[in-house]
């Protein structure tokens, strides 16, 4: 029996023409029928500040509700200075507080991404794994889902151009679906 799951995708790049955003869109179209992928935006989240937990900004509340409502989470992120892009850290902080109300807890997670450097988003992946372990997010054990050479991955409509890459992404989704 297959289980239907709704998965939030957090994108680590805020720019309009982001390759990671294109990857998120490609994953939606490649996902098996029982996996519903939706992007949860993090670009308008005010910086986490504990003082504001008394009267949280509406963006925080909606974000926490959106994450609480899904079954699982995929982080789709580039590497920045060998580490995690600040908007992702901010989203993790907001979802983890107030203390005792961690909305990430127990959501099966996966990390995938595109970066321009020789080792793609290896650094981000490793650092994000540490943070997510702390947040009680069980992660897909197979962690090597990195994509490089972003400039040749997509056509002008955002479609993946290489059948090998498409197979790789289908494999990622199948492994993740099983993992959830
Ligand atoms: C980068 N980039 C980058 N790439 C990489 O492989 N390792 C790194 O440490 C960094 N560091 C870094 C820092 C900053 C501030 C920027 C703006 C960029 C390059 C990055 O991988 C590339 O720009 C990707 O295309 C970004 O992903 P999006 O925006 O296309 O999704």
PDB file of N, CA, C and O and ligand atoms in Angstrom, residues 13 15 18-21 78-82 114-117 120 150, ligand 1:
ATOM      1  N   UNK A  13      17.735  29.806  -1.924  1.00  0.00           N
ATOM      2  CA  UNK A  13      18.141  30.997  -2.688  1.00  0.00           C
ATOM      3  C   UNK A  13      16.930  31.899  -2.868  1.00  0.00           C
ATOM      4  O   UNK A  13      15.839  31.418  -3.167  1.00  0.00           O
ATOM      5  N   UNK A  15      16.906  34.543  -5.061  1.00  0.00           N
ATOM      6  CA  UNK A  15      16.868  35.282  -6.332  1.00  0.00           C
ATOM      7  C   UNK A  15      15.857  34.667  -7.300  1.00  0.00           C
ATOM      8  O   UNK A  15      15.604  33.455  -7.266  1.00  0.00           O
ATOM      9  N   UNK A  18      16.818  31.752  -9.656  1.00  0.00           N
ATOM     10  CA  UNK A  18      17.568  30.727  -8.917  1.00  0.00           C
ATOM     11  C   UNK A  18      17.493  29.343  -9.581  1.00  0.00           C
ATOM     12  O   UNK A  18      16.414  28.848  -9.918  1.00  0.00           O
ATOM     13  N   UNK A  19      18.655  28.706  -9.741  1.00  0.00           N
ATOM     14  CA  UNK A  19      18.685  27.322 -10.242  1.00  0.00           C
ATOM     15  C   UNK A  19      18.020  26.385  -9.243  1.00  0.00           C
ATOM     16  O   UNK A  19      17.402  25.384  -9.634  1.00  0.00           O
ATOM     17  N   UNK A  20      18.149  26.670  -7.958  1.00  0.00           N
ATOM     18  CA  UNK A  20      17.536  25.806  -6.952  1.00  0.00           C
ATOM     19  C   UNK A  20      16.009  25.893  -6.994  1.00  0.00           C
ATOM     20  O   UNK A  20      15.322  24.898  -6.751  1.00  0.00           O
ATOM     21  N   UNK A  21      15.500  27.072  -7.326  1.00  0.00           N
ATOM     22  CA  UNK A  21      14.053  27.196  -7.515  1.00  0.00           C
ATOM     23  C   UNK A  21      13.619  26.385  -8.743  1.00  0.00           C
ATOM     24  O   UNK A  21      12.592  25.706  -8.735  1.00  0.00           O
ATOM     25  N   UNK A  78      21.550  26.059  -2.397  1.00  0.00           N
ATOM     26  CA  UNK A  78      22.940  26.161  -2.816  1.00  0.00           C
ATOM     27  C   UNK A  78      23.834  26.281  -1.585  1.00  0.00           C
ATOM     28  O   UNK A  78      23.329  26.378  -0.455  1.00  0.00           O
ATOM     29  N   UNK A  79      25.117  26.268  -1.837  1.00  0.00           N
ATOM     30  CA  UNK A  79      26.097  26.504  -0.773  1.00  0.00           C
ATOM     31  C   UNK A  79      26.472  27.983  -0.801  1.00  0.00           C
ATOM     32  O   UNK A  79      26.625  28.556  -1.874  1.00  0.00           O
ATOM     33  N   UNK A  80      26.592  28.588   0.365  1.00  0.00           N
ATOM     34  CA  UNK A  80      27.111  29.963   0.428  1.00  0.00           C
ATOM     35  C   UNK A  80      28.287  29.999   1.390  1.00  0.00           C
ATOM     36  O   UNK A  80      28.139  29.685   2.573  1.00  0.00           O
ATOM     37  N   UNK A  81      29.443  30.378   0.849  1.00  0.00           N
ATOM     38  CA  UNK A  81      30.668  30.419   1.648  1.00  0.00           C
ATOM     39  C   UNK A  81      30.845  29.142   2.459  1.00  0.00           C
ATOM     40  O   UNK A  81      31.074  29.170   3.658  1.00  0.00           O
ATOM     41  N   UNK A  82      30.656  28.027   1.734  1.00  0.00           N
ATOM     42  CA  UNK A  82      30.823  26.673   2.291  1.00  0.00           C
ATOM     43  C   UNK A  82      29.823  26.314   3.385  1.00  0.00           C
ATOM     44  O   UNK A  82      30.015  25.369   4.144  1.00  0.00           O
ATOM     45  N   UNK A 114      21.818  22.615  -5.844  1.00  0.00           N
ATOM     46  CA  UNK A 114      22.724  22.938  -6.944  1.00  0.00           C
ATOM     47  C   UNK A 114      23.639  24.065  -6.480  1.00  0.00           C
ATOM     48  O   UNK A 114      23.163  25.069  -5.947  1.00  0.00           O
ATOM     49  N   UNK A 115      24.917  23.876  -6.678  1.00  0.00           N
ATOM     50  CA  UNK A 115      25.847  24.974  -6.451  1.00  0.00           C
ATOM     51  C   UNK A 115      26.861  25.005  -7.575  1.00  0.00           C
ATOM     52  O   UNK A 115      27.055  24.010  -8.277  1.00  0.00           O
ATOM     53  N   UNK A 116      27.501  26.161  -7.724  1.00  0.00           N
ATOM     54  CA  UNK A 116      28.388  26.349  -8.867  1.00  0.00           C
ATOM     55  C   UNK A 116      29.784  25.772  -8.648  1.00  0.00           C
ATOM     56  O   UNK A 116      30.502  25.483  -9.605  1.00  0.00           O
ATOM     57  N   UNK A 117      30.177  25.579  -7.388  1.00  0.00           N
ATOM     58  CA  UNK A 117      31.555  25.167  -7.087  1.00  0.00           C
ATOM     59  C   UNK A 117      31.823  23.700  -7.394  1.00  0.00           C
ATOM     60  O   UNK A 117      30.907  22.919  -7.653  1.00  0.00           O
ATOM     61  N   UNK A 120      29.941  21.286  -5.308  1.00  0.00           N
ATOM     62  CA  UNK A 120      28.522  21.645  -5.224  1.00  0.00           C
ATOM     63  C   UNK A 120      28.181  22.126  -3.809  1.00  0.00           C
ATOM     64  O   UNK A 120      28.929  22.904  -3.227  1.00  0.00           O
ATOM     65  N   UNK A 150      25.329  24.342 -12.956  1.00  0.00           N
ATOM     66  CA  UNK A 150      23.939  24.774 -13.091  1.00  0.00           C
ATOM     67  C   UNK A 150      23.597  25.361 -14.463  1.00  0.00           C
ATOM     68  O   UNK A 150      22.468  25.203 -14.937  1.00  0.00           O
TER      69      UNK A 150
HETATM   70  C1  LIG B   1      28.092  31.535  -3.728  1.00  0.00           C
HETATM   71  N1  LIG B   1      28.324  30.416  -4.501  1.00  0.00           N
HETATM   72  C2  LIG B   1      29.002  29.339  -3.957  1.00  0.00           C
HETATM   73  N2  LIG B   1      29.081  28.143  -4.635  1.00  0.00           N
HETATM   74  C3  LIG B   1      29.709  27.067  -4.098  1.00  0.00           C
HETATM   75  O1  LIG B   1      29.728  26.011  -4.708  1.00  0.00           O
HETATM   76  N3  LIG B   1      30.276  27.166  -2.836  1.00  0.00           N
HETATM   77  C4  LIG B   1      30.254  28.306  -2.104  1.00  0.00           C
HETATM   78  O2  LIG B   1      30.761  28.336  -0.994  1.00  0.00           O
HETATM   79  C5  LIG B   1      29.596  29.436  -2.667  1.00  0.00           C
HETATM   80  N4  LIG B   1      29.495  30.616  -1.977  1.00  0.00           N
HETATM   81  C6  LIG B   1      28.691  31.623  -2.442  1.00  0.00           C
HETATM   82  C7  LIG B   1      28.465  32.740  -1.631  1.00  0.00           C
HETATM   83  C8  LIG B   1      27.595  33.730  -2.065  1.00  0.00           C
HETATM   84  C9  LIG B   1      27.324  34.905  -1.167  1.00  0.00           C
HETATM   85  C10 LIG B   1      26.972  33.622  -3.332  1.00  0.00           C
HETATM   86  C11 LIG B   1      26.000  34.703  -3.799  1.00  0.00           C
HETATM   87  C12 LIG B   1      27.222  32.557  -4.144  1.00  0.00           C
HETATM   88  C13 LIG B   1      27.811  30.336  -5.868  1.00  0.00           C
HETATM   89  C14 LIG B   1      26.432  29.677  -5.921  1.00  0.00           C
HETATM   90  O3  LIG B   1      26.593  28.277  -5.851  1.00  0.00           O
HETATM   91  C15 LIG B   1      25.727  30.001  -7.228  1.00  0.00           C
HETATM   92  O4  LIG B   1      25.584  31.400  -7.314  1.00  0.00           O
HETATM   93  C16 LIG B   1      24.387  29.307  -7.351  1.00  0.00           C
HETATM   94  O5  LIG B   1      23.886  29.507  -8.660  1.00  0.00           O
HETATM   95  C17 LIG B   1      23.411  29.866  -6.347  1.00  0.00           C
HETATM   96  O6  LIG B   1      22.198  29.172  -6.421  1.00  0.00           O
HETATM   97  P1  LIG B   1      20.889  29.786  -7.120  1.00  0.00           P
HETATM   98  O7  LIG B   1      20.734  31.201  -6.643  1.00  0.00           O
HETATM   99  O8  LIG B   1      21.155  29.733  -8.601  1.00  0.00           O
HETATM  100  O9  LIG B   1      19.794  28.876  -6.695  1.00  0.00           O
END
